Short mmCIF file of C-alpha atoms in Angstrom, two decimals:
data_model
loop_
_atom_site.label_atom_id
_atom_site.label_comp_id
_atom_site.label_asym_id
_atom_site.label_seq_id
_atom_site.Cartn_x
_atom_site.Cartn_y
_atom_site.Cartn_z
CA MET A 130 -25.30 -18.27 -4.85
CA GLY A 131 -26.04 -16.22 -7.93
CA GLU A 132 -27.55 -12.79 -7.21
CA ARG A 133 -30.39 -11.17 -9.08
CA GLY A 134 -30.16 -7.92 -11.00
CA ASP A 135 -26.46 -7.94 -11.90
CA ALA A 136 -26.38 -11.53 -13.18
CA ARG A 137 -25.04 -10.42 -16.57
CA ARG A 138 -21.81 -9.16 -15.03
CA ARG A 139 -18.88 -11.55 -15.39
CA ALA A 140 -16.78 -9.78 -12.77
CA TRP A 141 -16.91 -6.52 -10.83
CA VAL A 142 -15.58 -4.50 -7.92
CA GLU A 143 -18.01 -3.62 -5.17
CA VAL A 144 -17.11 -0.42 -3.34
CA SER A 145 -18.21 0.35 0.21
CA LEU A 146 -18.28 4.12 0.55
CA GLY A 147 -19.37 3.66 4.15
CA ALA A 148 -16.16 1.78 4.93
CA LEU A 149 -14.18 4.48 3.12
CA ARG A 150 -15.71 7.19 5.30
CA ARG A 151 -15.20 5.18 8.47
CA ASN A 152 -11.52 4.69 7.62
CA ALA A 153 -11.18 8.44 7.12
CA GLU A 154 -13.00 9.13 10.38
CA ALA A 155 -10.67 6.72 12.19
CA LEU A 156 -7.73 8.84 11.02
CA VAL A 157 -9.47 12.13 11.88
CA SER A 158 -9.95 10.88 15.44
CA ARG A 159 -6.15 10.65 15.76
CA LEU A 160 -5.23 13.99 14.23
CA GLY A 161 -5.75 16.42 17.08
CA GLY A 162 -7.08 19.10 14.76
CA ALA A 163 -4.98 18.45 11.66
CA LYS A 164 -6.91 18.40 8.39
CA LEU A 165 -7.13 15.66 5.77
CA LEU A 166 -5.68 15.91 2.29
CA PRO A 167 -6.88 12.58 0.86
CA MET A 168 -4.93 11.21 -2.07
CA VAL A 169 -7.33 10.33 -4.90
CA LYS A 170 -4.80 9.72 -7.68
CA ALA A 171 -5.06 6.69 -9.99
CA ASP A 172 -8.86 7.08 -9.98
CA GLY A 173 -9.04 7.03 -6.21
CA TYR A 174 -6.74 3.98 -5.99
CA GLY A 175 -9.39 2.04 -7.86
CA PRO A 176 -12.90 2.83 -6.53
CA GLY A 177 -13.27 5.96 -8.66
CA ALA A 178 -11.97 9.40 -7.72
CA ARG A 179 -15.31 11.13 -8.21
CA ARG A 180 -17.02 8.78 -5.77
CA VAL A 181 -14.23 9.13 -3.25
CA VAL A 182 -14.39 12.94 -3.34
CA THR A 183 -18.17 12.86 -2.91
CA ALA A 184 -17.95 10.40 -0.01
CA LEU A 185 -15.26 12.35 1.86
CA ARG A 186 -16.61 15.84 1.22
CA PRO A 187 -18.67 15.87 4.49
CA LEU A 188 -15.40 15.56 6.45
CA ASP A 189 -14.36 19.00 5.15
CA PRO A 190 -10.92 18.00 3.83
CA TRP A 191 -8.27 20.67 3.26
CA GLY A 192 -8.10 19.49 -0.35
CA PHE A 193 -7.57 16.45 -2.54
CA GLY A 194 -4.36 15.15 -4.08
CA VAL A 195 -3.87 13.83 -7.62
CA ALA A 196 -0.82 12.81 -9.61
CA THR A 197 -1.48 14.42 -12.99
CA VAL A 198 -3.08 17.48 -14.48
CA GLN A 199 -5.45 15.22 -16.42
CA GLU A 200 -6.71 13.65 -13.18
CA GLY A 201 -7.39 17.10 -11.75
CA VAL A 202 -9.16 18.29 -14.89
CA ALA A 203 -11.37 15.18 -14.81
CA LEU A 204 -12.37 15.90 -11.20
CA ARG A 205 -13.25 19.48 -12.11
CA ALA A 206 -15.34 18.21 -15.02
CA ALA A 207 -17.15 15.93 -12.56
CA GLY A 208 -18.06 18.92 -10.41
CA ALA A 209 -15.37 18.94 -7.71
CA THR A 210 -14.93 22.45 -6.31
CA GLU A 211 -12.38 21.73 -3.59
CA ARG A 212 -8.68 22.56 -3.66
CA ILE A 213 -6.90 20.03 -5.89
CA LEU A 214 -3.14 19.57 -5.63
CA VAL A 215 -1.14 18.00 -8.47
CA PHE A 216 1.80 16.22 -6.84
CA SER A 217 3.81 14.81 -9.74
CA PRO A 218 6.12 17.18 -11.61
CA CYS A 219 4.28 19.01 -14.39
CA GLY A 220 5.72 20.17 -17.67
CA PRO A 221 5.77 23.81 -18.84
CA LEU A 222 2.95 23.07 -21.29
CA ASP A 223 0.68 22.18 -18.35
CA ALA A 224 0.62 25.72 -16.93
CA GLU A 225 -2.40 26.85 -18.94
CA SER A 226 -4.44 23.75 -18.08
CA LEU A 227 -3.54 24.14 -14.42
CA GLN A 228 -4.82 27.68 -14.33
CA THR A 229 -7.91 27.01 -16.41
CA ALA A 230 -8.98 24.18 -14.08
CA LYS A 231 -7.81 26.06 -10.96
CA LEU A 232 -5.42 23.28 -10.02
CA GLU A 233 -2.47 23.85 -7.70
CA PRO A 234 0.86 22.33 -8.76
CA ALA A 235 3.77 21.08 -6.71
CA VAL A 236 6.97 22.96 -7.45
CA THR A 237 9.66 20.29 -7.51
CA SER A 238 12.53 22.15 -9.16
CA LEU A 239 13.78 25.63 -9.99
CA ASP A 240 12.80 25.04 -13.63
CA ALA A 241 9.22 24.42 -12.51
CA LEU A 242 9.31 27.54 -10.35
CA ARG A 243 10.42 29.61 -13.34
CA ALA A 244 7.73 28.13 -15.58
CA TYR A 245 4.93 28.89 -13.11
CA ALA A 246 6.31 32.35 -12.45
CA GLU A 247 6.14 33.07 -16.17
CA ALA A 248 2.58 31.72 -16.34
CA ALA A 249 1.57 33.87 -13.36
CA ARG A 250 3.05 36.98 -14.98
CA LYS A 251 0.83 36.46 -18.01
CA SER A 252 -2.29 35.72 -15.97
CA THR A 253 -4.79 37.97 -14.26
CA THR A 254 -5.49 35.36 -11.57
CA PRO A 255 -3.23 34.09 -8.78
CA LEU A 256 -1.37 30.81 -9.17
CA ARG A 257 -0.97 28.95 -5.90
CA PHE A 258 1.77 26.34 -5.68
CA HIS A 259 3.09 23.87 -3.15
CA LEU A 260 6.80 23.56 -2.47
CA GLU A 261 8.19 20.03 -2.30
CA ILE A 262 11.36 19.47 -0.28
CA ASP A 263 13.46 16.40 -1.06
CA THR A 264 14.55 15.10 2.33
CA GLY A 265 15.65 11.71 1.06
CA ILE A 266 13.13 10.20 -1.34
CA GLY A 267 15.27 11.29 -4.27
CA ARG A 268 12.64 11.47 -6.99
CA ALA A 269 11.52 15.12 -6.96
CA GLY A 270 11.71 18.24 -4.85
CA LEU A 271 14.21 20.96 -4.00
CA PRO A 272 17.09 19.33 -2.05
CA TRP A 273 17.04 20.18 1.63
CA ALA A 274 20.83 20.27 1.88
CA THR A 275 21.25 22.94 -0.84
CA ARG A 276 18.63 25.36 0.47
CA ASP A 277 21.19 28.15 0.76
CA ALA A 278 21.51 28.04 -3.03
CA TRP A 279 17.83 27.92 -4.01
CA LEU A 280 16.24 29.96 -1.20
CA PRO A 281 17.37 33.34 -2.61
CA ILE A 282 15.93 32.41 -6.02
CA LEU A 283 12.61 31.41 -4.46
CA SER A 284 12.50 34.60 -2.40
CA ARG A 285 13.30 36.83 -5.39
CA THR A 286 10.75 35.08 -7.59
CA LEU A 287 7.95 35.48 -5.06
CA SER A 288 8.85 39.14 -4.63
CA ASP A 289 8.92 39.79 -8.38
CA VAL A 290 5.68 37.91 -9.17
CA PRO A 291 2.99 38.83 -6.61
CA ARG A 292 0.39 36.61 -8.28
CA LEU A 293 2.56 33.54 -7.55
CA THR A 294 1.64 32.33 -4.05
CA LEU A 295 3.32 29.69 -1.88
CA ALA A 296 0.36 27.84 -0.33
CA SER A 297 2.15 24.98 1.43
CA THR A 298 5.47 23.26 1.97
CA PHE A 299 5.79 19.48 2.17
CA THR A 300 8.00 16.43 1.93
CA HIS A 301 7.51 12.67 1.45
CA PHE A 302 8.59 9.99 3.93
CA HIS A 303 10.16 7.07 2.12
CA SER A 304 10.13 4.45 4.91
CA ALA A 305 7.49 5.38 7.49
CA GLU A 306 6.35 1.74 7.53
CA THR A 307 9.77 0.25 8.20
CA ASN A 308 12.43 2.67 9.44
CA ALA A 309 11.78 4.93 12.42
CA VAL A 310 15.36 6.25 12.50
CA GLU A 311 15.35 7.43 8.89
CA THR A 312 11.81 8.81 9.21
CA ARG A 313 12.95 10.91 12.16
CA ALA A 314 15.95 12.10 10.16
CA GLN A 315 13.68 13.19 7.30
CA TRP A 316 11.46 15.07 9.72
CA LYS A 317 14.45 16.95 11.15
CA ARG A 318 15.67 17.86 7.65
CA TYR A 319 12.23 19.13 6.75
CA GLN A 320 12.01 21.19 9.94
CA ALA A 321 15.40 22.74 9.16
CA VAL A 322 14.13 23.88 5.73
CA PHE A 323 10.89 25.15 7.21
CA SER A 324 12.86 27.26 9.68
CA SER A 325 15.12 28.54 6.89
CA LEU A 326 12.10 29.68 4.89
CA ARG A 327 10.84 31.69 7.84
CA GLU A 328 14.31 33.14 8.51
CA ALA A 329 14.41 34.29 4.88
CA GLY A 330 11.20 36.23 5.48
CA LEU A 331 8.99 33.79 3.55
CA ASP A 332 5.68 32.35 4.63
CA PRO A 333 5.99 28.56 4.03
CA GLY A 334 2.22 28.20 4.07
CA VAL A 335 0.60 25.07 5.43
CA SER A 336 2.83 22.14 6.41
CA HIS A 337 2.05 18.54 5.38
CA VAL A 338 4.26 15.47 5.67
CA ALA A 339 2.49 12.38 7.04
CA ASN A 340 1.13 9.59 4.85
CA SER A 341 -1.14 6.83 6.18
CA ALA A 342 1.66 4.92 7.90
CA ALA A 343 3.08 8.05 9.53
CA VAL A 344 -0.34 9.14 10.84
CA LEU A 345 -0.70 5.78 12.58
CA ARG A 346 2.89 5.43 13.80
CA TYR A 347 4.16 8.98 14.37
CA PRO A 348 1.38 11.37 15.41
CA GLU A 349 4.04 13.95 16.31
CA TYR A 350 4.66 14.41 12.56
CA ASN A 351 1.06 15.19 11.64
CA ALA A 352 1.67 18.96 11.25
CA GLU A 353 -1.32 20.98 10.00
CA VAL A 354 -2.40 18.62 7.23
CA VAL A 355 -1.91 14.88 6.55
CA ARG A 356 -2.01 13.04 3.23
CA PRO A 357 -3.60 9.59 3.74
CA GLY A 358 -3.87 7.20 0.85
CA LEU A 359 -3.68 3.43 1.28
CA PHE A 360 -5.41 3.27 4.69
CA LEU A 361 -8.49 5.00 3.30
CA TYR A 362 -8.90 2.25 0.72
CA GLY A 363 -8.51 -0.70 3.08
CA GLY A 364 -4.76 -1.35 2.89
CA GLY A 365 -1.84 -1.14 5.26
CA ARG A 366 -0.36 -3.37 7.92
CA ASP A 367 -0.66 -1.10 10.94
CA LYS A 368 -3.12 -1.26 13.80
CA PRO A 369 -5.91 -0.45 13.88
CA ALA A 370 -6.53 -2.24 10.60
CA PRO A 371 -8.76 -0.40 8.15
CA GLU A 372 -12.09 -1.74 6.97
CA SER A 373 -12.15 -3.34 3.53
CA VAL A 374 -13.43 -0.88 0.95
CA MET A 375 -13.38 -2.96 -2.23
CA ARG A 376 -14.63 -6.46 -2.87
CA LEU A 377 -13.39 -8.18 -6.03
CA GLN A 378 -15.91 -10.72 -7.32
CA ALA A 379 -16.53 -12.85 -10.38
CA ARG A 380 -19.13 -15.23 -11.74
CA ILE A 381 -18.49 -18.90 -12.13
CA LEU A 382 -18.91 -19.49 -15.86
CA ASP A 383 -18.37 -23.24 -16.06
CA VAL A 384 -18.34 -26.22 -13.68
CA ARG A 385 -16.87 -29.59 -14.68
CA ASP A 386 -15.94 -32.92 -13.12
CA VAL A 387 -12.53 -34.33 -14.00
CA GLU A 388 -10.64 -37.49 -13.23
CA ALA A 389 -7.39 -37.80 -11.30
CA GLY A 390 -4.46 -36.76 -13.47
CA TRP A 391 -6.41 -34.08 -15.35
CA THR A 392 -4.37 -30.94 -16.02
CA VAL A 393 -5.41 -27.30 -15.83
CA SER A 394 -4.37 -24.15 -17.71
CA TYR A 395 -1.24 -23.15 -19.61
CA GLY A 396 1.84 -25.16 -18.81
CA ALA A 397 -0.26 -27.84 -17.10
CA THR A 398 1.17 -26.74 -13.76
CA TRP A 399 -1.75 -28.21 -11.80
CA VAL A 400 -2.66 -31.88 -11.95
CA ALA A 401 -5.82 -33.21 -10.27
CA PRO A 402 -4.75 -35.39 -7.32
CA ARG A 403 -8.13 -37.12 -7.29
CA LYS A 404 -11.49 -36.98 -8.97
CA SER A 405 -12.24 -33.27 -8.75
CA ARG A 406 -14.82 -30.63 -9.51
CA LEU A 407 -13.42 -27.50 -11.12
CA ALA A 408 -15.04 -24.09 -11.59
CA THR A 409 -13.97 -21.51 -14.15
CA LEU A 410 -14.23 -17.89 -12.98
CA GLY A 411 -14.80 -14.97 -15.35
CA LEU A 412 -11.75 -13.09 -14.10
CA GLY A 413 -8.12 -13.08 -15.20
CA TYR A 414 -4.95 -11.06 -15.23
CA ALA A 415 -6.44 -8.58 -17.72
CA ASP A 416 -8.87 -7.71 -14.93
CA GLY A 417 -6.12 -7.32 -12.36
CA LEU A 418 -5.87 -10.74 -10.71
CA PRO A 419 -2.08 -11.20 -10.64
CA VAL A 420 -0.51 -14.12 -12.46
CA ALA A 421 1.46 -14.58 -9.24
CA ALA A 422 -1.74 -15.93 -7.66
CA SER A 423 -1.42 -19.02 -9.87
CA ASN A 424 -1.44 -22.20 -7.77
CA ARG A 425 -1.09 -20.04 -4.64
CA GLY A 426 -4.12 -17.80 -4.27
CA GLN A 427 -7.59 -18.61 -3.04
CA ALA A 428 -11.17 -17.59 -3.65
CA LEU A 429 -14.30 -17.74 -1.51
CA VAL A 430 -17.22 -19.71 -2.91
CA ASN A 431 -20.38 -20.04 -0.81
CA GLY A 432 -18.39 -18.91 2.20
CA GLN A 433 -15.66 -21.52 1.79
CA ARG A 434 -12.02 -21.08 0.75
CA VAL A 435 -11.06 -22.84 -2.46
CA PRO A 436 -7.63 -22.92 -4.11
CA ILE A 437 -6.72 -21.43 -7.47
CA CYS A 438 -5.66 -24.26 -9.81
CA GLY A 439 -3.05 -23.72 -12.48
CA ARG A 440 -1.99 -20.52 -14.13
CA VAL A 441 -4.23 -17.45 -14.02
CA CYS A 442 -5.23 -16.72 -17.62
CA MET A 443 -5.95 -13.39 -19.29
CA ASP A 444 -9.73 -13.72 -18.94
CA VAL A 445 -10.47 -16.70 -16.69
CA THR A 446 -9.16 -18.51 -13.63
CA VAL A 447 -9.90 -22.05 -12.41
CA VAL A 448 -10.60 -23.01 -8.79
CA ASP A 449 -11.10 -26.40 -7.13
CA VAL A 450 -14.62 -26.61 -5.65
CA THR A 451 -14.56 -30.33 -4.88
CA GLY A 452 -16.97 -31.15 -2.06
CA LEU A 453 -18.90 -27.87 -2.17
CA GLU A 454 -22.63 -27.95 -2.77
CA HIS A 455 -24.73 -25.58 -4.87
CA VAL A 456 -21.90 -24.46 -7.12
CA VAL A 457 -23.31 -23.75 -10.57
CA PRO A 458 -22.67 -21.31 -13.41
CA GLY A 459 -23.70 -17.92 -12.07
CA THR A 460 -22.50 -18.54 -8.53
CA THR A 461 -20.38 -15.65 -7.18
CA ALA A 462 -16.74 -16.13 -6.21
CA THR A 463 -14.89 -13.55 -4.09
CA LEU A 464 -11.18 -12.91 -4.65
CA VAL A 465 -10.88 -9.98 -2.23
CA GLY A 466 -13.45 -9.33 0.46
CA ARG A 467 -15.78 -11.15 2.80
CA ASP A 468 -18.17 -14.01 2.10
CA GLY A 469 -19.93 -15.29 5.18
CA LEU A 470 -17.44 -15.81 8.03
CA GLU A 471 -14.40 -15.91 5.74
CA GLU A 472 -12.49 -12.95 4.34
CA ILE A 473 -9.58 -12.57 1.94
CA THR A 474 -8.07 -9.19 2.69
CA LEU A 475 -6.25 -6.93 0.30
CA THR A 476 -3.10 -7.48 2.36
CA GLU A 477 -3.48 -11.27 2.19
CA LEU A 478 -3.70 -11.28 -1.60
CA ALA A 479 -0.73 -8.92 -1.85
CA ASN A 480 1.35 -11.12 0.47
CA THR A 481 0.37 -14.25 -1.45
CA CYS A 482 1.55 -12.66 -4.69
CA GLY A 483 4.70 -11.07 -3.30
CA MET A 484 3.30 -7.62 -4.12
CA ILE A 485 2.22 -4.49 -2.28
CA GLU A 486 -1.40 -3.50 -1.77
CA TYR A 487 -1.04 -0.49 -4.06
CA GLU A 488 -0.32 -2.81 -7.00
CA ILE A 489 -3.49 -4.81 -6.40
CA LEU A 490 -5.71 -1.74 -6.01
CA THR A 491 -4.41 0.22 -8.97
CA GLY A 492 -4.11 -2.88 -11.16
CA LEU A 493 -7.84 -3.64 -11.20
CA GLY A 494 -8.81 -3.43 -14.85
CA ALA A 495 -11.04 -0.90 -16.56
CA ARG A 496 -13.43 -3.60 -17.76
CA LEU A 497 -14.44 -4.31 -14.15
CA PRO A 498 -17.53 -2.21 -13.32
CA ARG A 499 -17.34 -0.42 -9.98
CA ILE A 500 -20.64 -0.66 -8.11
CA THR A 501 -21.65 0.36 -4.60
CA ALA A 502 -23.55 -1.76 -2.12
CA ALA A 503 -26.50 0.60 -2.58
CA GLU A 504 -26.45 0.00 -6.33
CA ARG A 505 -26.34 -3.75 -5.77
CA LEU A 506 -29.34 -3.54 -3.44
CA ALA A 507 -31.22 -1.43 -5.96
CA GLN A 508 -30.64 -4.22 -8.52
CA GLY A 509 -32.03 -6.85 -6.16
CA GLY A 510 -28.83 -8.17 -4.59
CA ALA A 511 -28.66 -9.58 -1.06
CA HIS A 512 -28.44 -7.07 1.80
CA GLU A 513 -25.10 -6.40 3.45
CA PRO A 514 -23.90 -3.42 5.50
CA ALA A 515 -22.67 -0.52 3.34
#
């Protein structure tokens, strides 16, 4: 049924910060003392990085991870005071912004090391960096197998530039969800580099390796810090399953009765098999509902599953609500999340579309307002647990 207060919204994402915290707490309970380094890149995977940082701050994380300097600067502008790591390779022109915002870059190559060393020489404040080791992901990082070549350069640079500080050493697992043998091999390669750093007289700093899947599957790889991402936001296919954090919803804008043989949407790929009632939702692929959901996905309307009919359009999507009562313009449809006893999970939608959960989360469009359950209640919406 249509809710009060936010009735002017055509579509939105409702964020449960309570579920986000509980997902984080579920990981903390498995860590045996390791600290969290939550990944909040891509605007917190969708809910909003500022909100995520605020919600997780009481758990005393070791820091927060972003992908770009701009993401880190935006968090600083929003008032974040915690350690912020920038994980993607940064260009030499980013050095000033990094220092101004007190961000900590990942060093992924000798060129990056030289650039930050030069920036530290010119600065009066320390520049802390985090050393990435490429143990097999092949996209960035100093190669583990050639450490004898780059270790002397790293050692000399740190000796020559005292204000340049190695704060942590890390690597990325590429197949923690699917390949235990290769994950173990990466861990051994990483440990070999870590030992080599110590043998060279260097302090590797804090160690962090495990992503969400590794925390759940391989607790022996947790090290001192872990870097959860997807699990925090309600995704992943491990047990225990995380709580849903985001609910994707849209208003029904139009309801119409059609005869058998009526066609729907571009290409006329859906034909009414009988006299049918169709509802047009104010949500399309420009909002992040994948075109791949066409004729395959479902929505929840008044607690019942209804199929998507025809091709998902840029701004609207049609569903078959034949036989449902009390479906009128203004009624809420749920594309991801719970309605009554039914739930469409993030994983279900991703599987239906032949995608991964990350694509769904980060693909939710900018024109979708993000609201919390508390904000909905303040606007007069129905009560549900936060």
